[in-house]
Amino acid sequence: MFEYAPAPESRDVVDIRPSYGLFIDGEWVDSQGGELHKTVNPASEEVLAEVAWATEADVDRAVSAARKAFGVWSALPGSERAKYLFRIARIIQERSRELAVLESLDNGKPIRESRDVDLPLVAAHFFYYAGWADKLGYAGYGPSPRPLGVAGQVIPWNFPLLMLAWKIAPALACGNTVVLKPAETTPLTALLFAEICAQADLPPGVVNIVTGAGQTGAALVDHPDVDKVAFTGSTEVGRRIARSVAGSGKKVTLELGGKAANIVFEDAALDQAVEGIVNGIFFNQGHVCCAGSRLLVQESIETELLDALKRRLGTLRLGDPLDKNTDIGAINSAAQLAKIRELSDLGEAEGAERWSPACSLPDKGFWFPPTIFTGVAQSHRIAREEVFGPVLSVLTFRTPAEAVEKANNTPFGLSAGVWTEKGSRILWMASRLRAGVVWANTFNRFDPTSPFGGYKESGYGREGGRHGLEAYLDV
Amino acid sequence: MTTSLADVATSNATLRTFLHGLPGVDRVGADQRAAMLATRSIKTTAKAQAIDLAIGMVDLTTLEGADTPGKVRAMCAKALHPDPADPSVPRVAAVCVYPDLVAEAATALRGTGVKVASVATAFPSGRSSLDVKIADTGFAVAAGADEIDMVIDRGAFLAGDYVKVFEEIVAIKAACGAAHLKVILETGELSTYDNVRRASWLAMLAGGDFIKTSTGKVQPAATLPVTLIMLEAVRDFLAVSGRKVGVKPAGGIRTTKDAIKMLVLVNETVGEGWLSPDWFRLGASTLLNDLLMQRQKMATGRYAGPDYFTLD
């Protein structure tokens, strides 16, 4: 037996303060009346720090600071703004180990992911949009597009730092200033990012970080002096935001839920398709809005593929997120774990067959084993609702047309995957799938140059690439 | 082997239909998987275990025009006592030499358990007549080779003459008698991963006991993705035919890190059933001393200089 010895990444690289205030106007300030709440390590339930939940008064202060800074920041030549963004990108690279460890501690994701996926992408986003800052006149939005003003940004807990980068980098490149609210369960990397802004000598007020939960987010979104609202999160909250900003003249982008189909044809490269399925749904514990949570497999290879998939799941390593050999980390919160359990129990009650590899879960913390449901029909709730966890529903199809029909038969439309060795079929499928991203023979690959966003209930607007600039320009 | 599998080699048409009907390999995906497995962090007890396992899997190799009986005797001594000062170091699996030096190696290794492997079949290019290749094999076996490392006819493979390749392997297998047959695909010349998968199946269908990546004379040799694809092939072949085939990456494996990455690949692709010298070998010449150096470092906490390890 070849057992890997524990290989934990050291957590000494990161200094976590016992408590954090808010980062407003370039300074750390105490909340005006906001309570302190604990943020925990979901892998151990150990308290990491206390964080203020900002009140309406705090949000108002942050928005005023951003408004004041907007004059200075938007008046800077693009090449000057680029310098700040390049500087931030470089500091992120230099401090990437620290950021990765902190992300894994606060979020529960494996260090391999935060180190090899999240952090490189975060830095790449800042580098990419830094490059646009002095070329906005050539982006296709007129010779001299203007920024919008103050952006209120609310981000989720699944990719805390990466979502921050997706929001802040284009906003700043275009000349806007921001007030960003990280998720209540994962505020720590955003607060460390605030330190990085200070380290980069970013003018005060250009980036403000207010921590808190739903009420803080609502205060930010509803603030009358916010010109632009950007939200990534659940469809339910997205709908509420759309309602509250309707008629206000605020520009909105929403990146919401998904129930992506990962479609495997009988002529697919089987071993790589299995990897793609695993990467599609078990990457980041399935806490991915574009996760390939519905596997559509051509019926002729269903048994073969499922056997291979189950064999592969038997080798996944679940446990300590800081261990460099961990594949599956902790579920981010008790609340999310409860939701995953509820929907999984429902799947069983509806008649789907549940399977998980033999795997022991740690005693403390929030854990859920990688799970497959077979015999799932379109009418099952686990085939329709976003689980946002390591739970895969397996459905079958007979023909390409049926695959398209089933893939599109969902209120969502964020992403899809197609696995076939036949190039013409990839193009045929891609032109018919109503999803913002269609991956061919891969899944969950991201790049700052590539626009990302949804159809239907998956939201509107695009982030990333040249398209991502539009959301932060007055066009 | 099932009847249907035996039937596929009746003509180029049936072989082609079978080999081209195997699932394709997506290069990007295969490279990614291998790269991901290469990030596994093998430390402390696991590293110690892996080093000893790797030493026991080494086919200690010399394949130079300048090889002499003296050189081979020295290498055999090294194979038996990799670290003369430390008897707890396991012996290597085999020594691998040219056919004319097999007798020398067989004498030196008789009764030790360390096997004598010989390359044959007009190694490394394989460009000769079948008669010559059979004679070459017979010569090595008669001199005492326990294992024969043959090369496939890459020219025939690339020209689509799969039957020729198949029949040659069958003929060499027959010439081997009791000796084990390792079939060298020379993946660096096959170029595509689809070809690597097809050649692996072809070699297994024809009766090879092991499939081996490379001669060591062509670059790239034993890359991680190529080894991954060959491991997937032996796994799938076992499921279909019930026969287990071994894998030997050879060429370019120089450091302990390289060797451990290979073991991780085996562990997570085919499992512990292949984690023994009976089913997995590492063809190498300079790897052994790095394994010894890392082993000593783990035991003493210090690196000794290169002069503390024998050069043979």
PDB file of N, CA and C in Angstrom, chain A residues 331-363:
ATOM      1  N   ILE A 331     -17.005  21.738   2.935  1.00  0.00           N
ATOM      2  CA  ILE A 331     -18.151  22.558   2.515  1.00  0.00           C
ATOM      3  C   ILE A 331     -18.032  23.880   3.270  1.00  0.00           C
ATOM      4  N   ASN A 332     -18.371  24.981   2.607  1.00  0.00           N
ATOM      5  CA  ASN A 332     -18.033  26.283   3.181  1.00  0.00           C
ATOM      6  C   ASN A 332     -18.735  26.621   4.486  1.00  0.00           C
ATOM      7  N   SER A 333     -19.952  26.157   4.690  1.00  0.00           N
ATOM      8  CA  SER A 333     -20.661  26.553   5.918  1.00  0.00           C
ATOM      9  C   SER A 333     -21.663  25.490   6.312  1.00  0.00           C
ATOM     10  N   ALA A 334     -22.101  25.563   7.569  1.00  0.00           N
ATOM     11  CA  ALA A 334     -23.113  24.632   8.065  1.00  0.00           C
ATOM     12  C   ALA A 334     -24.402  24.795   7.266  1.00  0.00           C
ATOM     13  N   ALA A 335     -24.715  26.050   6.924  1.00  0.00           N
ATOM     14  CA  ALA A 335     -25.965  26.305   6.202  1.00  0.00           C
ATOM     15  C   ALA A 335     -25.929  25.646   4.817  1.00  0.00           C
ATOM     16  N   GLN A 336     -24.770  25.768   4.133  1.00  0.00           N
ATOM     17  CA  GLN A 336     -24.657  25.179   2.799  1.00  0.00           C
ATOM     18  C   GLN A 336     -24.696  23.660   2.887  1.00  0.00           C
ATOM     19  N   LEU A 337     -24.059  23.119   3.932  1.00  0.00           N
ATOM     20  CA  LEU A 337     -24.064  21.665   4.117  1.00  0.00           C
ATOM     21  C   LEU A 337     -25.498  21.171   4.305  1.00  0.00           C
ATOM     22  N   ALA A 338     -26.269  21.911   5.086  1.00  0.00           N
ATOM     23  CA  ALA A 338     -27.661  21.530   5.318  1.00  0.00           C
ATOM     24  C   ALA A 338     -28.440  21.523   4.008  1.00  0.00           C
ATOM     25  N   LYS A 339     -28.159  22.515   3.158  1.00  0.00           N
ATOM     26  CA  LYS A 339     -28.875  22.609   1.878  1.00  0.00           C
ATOM     27  C   LYS A 339     -28.510  21.428   0.965  1.00  0.00           C
ATOM     28  N   ILE A 340     -27.210  21.088   0.943  1.00  0.00           N
ATOM     29  CA  ILE A 340     -26.768  19.971   0.112  1.00  0.00           C
ATOM     30  C   ILE A 340     -27.397  18.671   0.598  1.00  0.00           C
ATOM     31  N   ARG A 341     -27.418  18.505   1.917  1.00  0.00           N
ATOM     32  CA  ARG A 341     -28.020  17.294   2.490  1.00  0.00           C
ATOM     33  C   ARG A 341     -29.494  17.214   2.133  1.00  0.00           C
ATOM     34  N   GLU A 342     -30.170  18.351   2.235  1.00  0.00           N
ATOM     35  CA  GLU A 342     -31.610  18.364   1.983  1.00  0.00           C
ATOM     36  C   GLU A 342     -31.905  17.942   0.545  1.00  0.00           C
ATOM     37  N   LEU A 343     -31.179  18.561  -0.397  1.00  0.00           N
ATOM     38  CA  LEU A 343     -31.446  18.242  -1.806  1.00  0.00           C
ATOM     39  C   LEU A 343     -31.041  16.812  -2.148  1.00  0.00           C
ATOM     40  N   SER A 344     -29.980  16.313  -1.493  1.00  0.00           N
ATOM     41  CA  SER A 344     -29.556  14.943  -1.765  1.00  0.00           C
ATOM     42  C   SER A 344     -30.574  13.939  -1.232  1.00  0.00           C
ATOM     43  N   ASP A 345     -31.080  14.218  -0.037  1.00  0.00           N
ATOM     44  CA  ASP A 345     -32.118  13.337   0.510  1.00  0.00           C
ATOM     45  C   ASP A 345     -33.347  13.338  -0.386  1.00  0.00           C
ATOM     46  N   LEU A 346     -33.620  14.512  -0.913  1.00  0.00           N
ATOM     47  CA  LEU A 346     -34.755  14.648  -1.819  1.00  0.00           C
ATOM     48  C   LEU A 346     -34.538  13.812  -3.074  1.00  0.00           C
ATOM     49  N   GLY A 347     -33.319  13.828  -3.576  1.00  0.00           N
ATOM     50  CA  GLY A 347     -33.003  13.039  -4.771  1.00  0.00           C
ATOM     51  C   GLY A 347     -33.288  11.561  -4.545  1.00  0.00           C
ATOM     52  N   GLU A 348     -32.906  11.095  -3.362  1.00  0.00           N
ATOM     53  CA  GLU A 348     -33.174   9.692  -3.038  1.00  0.00           C
ATOM     54  C   GLU A 348     -34.675   9.437  -2.938  1.00  0.00           C
ATOM     55  N   ALA A 349     -35.358  10.370  -2.262  1.00  0.00           N
ATOM     56  CA  ALA A 349     -36.806  10.211  -2.091  1.00  0.00           C
ATOM     57  C   ALA A 349     -37.529  10.199  -3.440  1.00  0.00           C
ATOM     58  N   GLU A 350     -36.953  10.941  -4.403  1.00  0.00           N
ATOM     59  CA  GLU A 350     -37.586  10.996  -5.721  1.00  0.00           C
ATOM     60  C   GLU A 350     -37.289   9.758  -6.557  1.00  0.00           C
ATOM     61  N   GLY A 351     -36.423   8.890  -6.045  1.00  0.00           N
ATOM     62  CA  GLY A 351     -36.202   7.619  -6.731  1.00  0.00           C
ATOM     63  C   GLY A 351     -34.883   7.491  -7.460  1.00  0.00           C
ATOM     64  N   ALA A 352     -34.031   8.515  -7.398  1.00  0.00           N
ATOM     65  CA  ALA A 352     -32.720   8.385  -8.043  1.00  0.00           C
ATOM     66  C   ALA A 352     -31.816   7.541  -7.148  1.00  0.00           C
ATOM     67  N   GLU A 353     -30.840   6.901  -7.771  1.00  0.00           N
ATOM     68  CA  GLU A 353     -29.954   6.030  -7.004  1.00  0.00           C
ATOM     69  C   GLU A 353     -28.691   6.789  -6.601  1.00  0.00           C
ATOM     70  N   ARG A 354     -28.391   6.766  -5.308  1.00  0.00           N
ATOM     71  CA  ARG A 354     -27.291   7.563  -4.760  1.00  0.00           C
ATOM     72  C   ARG A 354     -26.054   6.702  -4.578  1.00  0.00           C
ATOM     73  N   TRP A 355     -24.900   7.230  -4.944  1.00  0.00           N
ATOM     74  CA  TRP A 355     -23.650   6.481  -4.784  1.00  0.00           C
ATOM     75  C   TRP A 355     -22.533   7.431  -4.362  1.00  0.00           C
ATOM     76  N   SER A 356     -21.737   6.996  -3.389  1.00  0.00           N
ATOM     77  CA  SER A 356     -20.514   7.729  -3.007  1.00  0.00           C
ATOM     78  C   SER A 356     -19.408   6.716  -2.825  1.00  0.00           C
ATOM     79  N   PRO A 357     -18.168   7.091  -3.106  1.00  0.00           N
ATOM     80  CA  PRO A 357     -17.076   6.162  -2.847  1.00  0.00           C
ATOM     81  C   PRO A 357     -16.901   5.997  -1.343  1.00  0.00           C
ATOM     82  N   ALA A 358     -16.264   4.883  -0.951  1.00  0.00           N
ATOM     83  CA  ALA A 358     -15.950   4.705   0.463  1.00  0.00           C
ATOM     84  C   ALA A 358     -15.013   5.832   0.859  1.00  0.00           C
ATOM     85  N   CYS A 359     -15.432   6.665   1.796  1.00  0.00           N
ATOM     86  CA  CYS A 359     -14.521   7.737   2.214  1.00  0.00           C
ATOM     87  C   CYS A 359     -14.937   8.215   3.582  1.00  0.00           C
ATOM     88  N   SER A 360     -13.955   8.310   4.483  1.00  0.00           N
ATOM     89  CA  SER A 360     -14.305   8.706   5.839  1.00  0.00           C
ATOM     90  C   SER A 360     -14.225  10.223   5.951  1.00  0.00           C
ATOM     91  N   LEU A 361     -15.218  10.794   6.586  1.00  0.00           N
ATOM     92  CA  LEU A 361     -15.276  12.247   6.735  1.00  0.00           C
ATOM     93  C   LEU A 361     -14.700  12.636   8.097  1.00  0.00           C
ATOM     94  N   PRO A 362     -13.954  13.738   8.140  1.00  0.00           N
ATOM     95  CA  PRO A 362     -13.425  14.203   9.438  1.00  0.00           C
ATOM     96  C   PRO A 362     -14.567  14.470  10.424  1.00  0.00           C
ATOM     97  N   ASP A 363     -14.249  14.353  11.725  1.00  0.00           N
ATOM     98  CA  ASP A 363     -15.287  14.529  12.743  1.00  0.00           C
ATOM     99  C   ASP A 363     -15.743  15.973  12.861  1.00  0.00           C
TER     100      ASP A 363
END
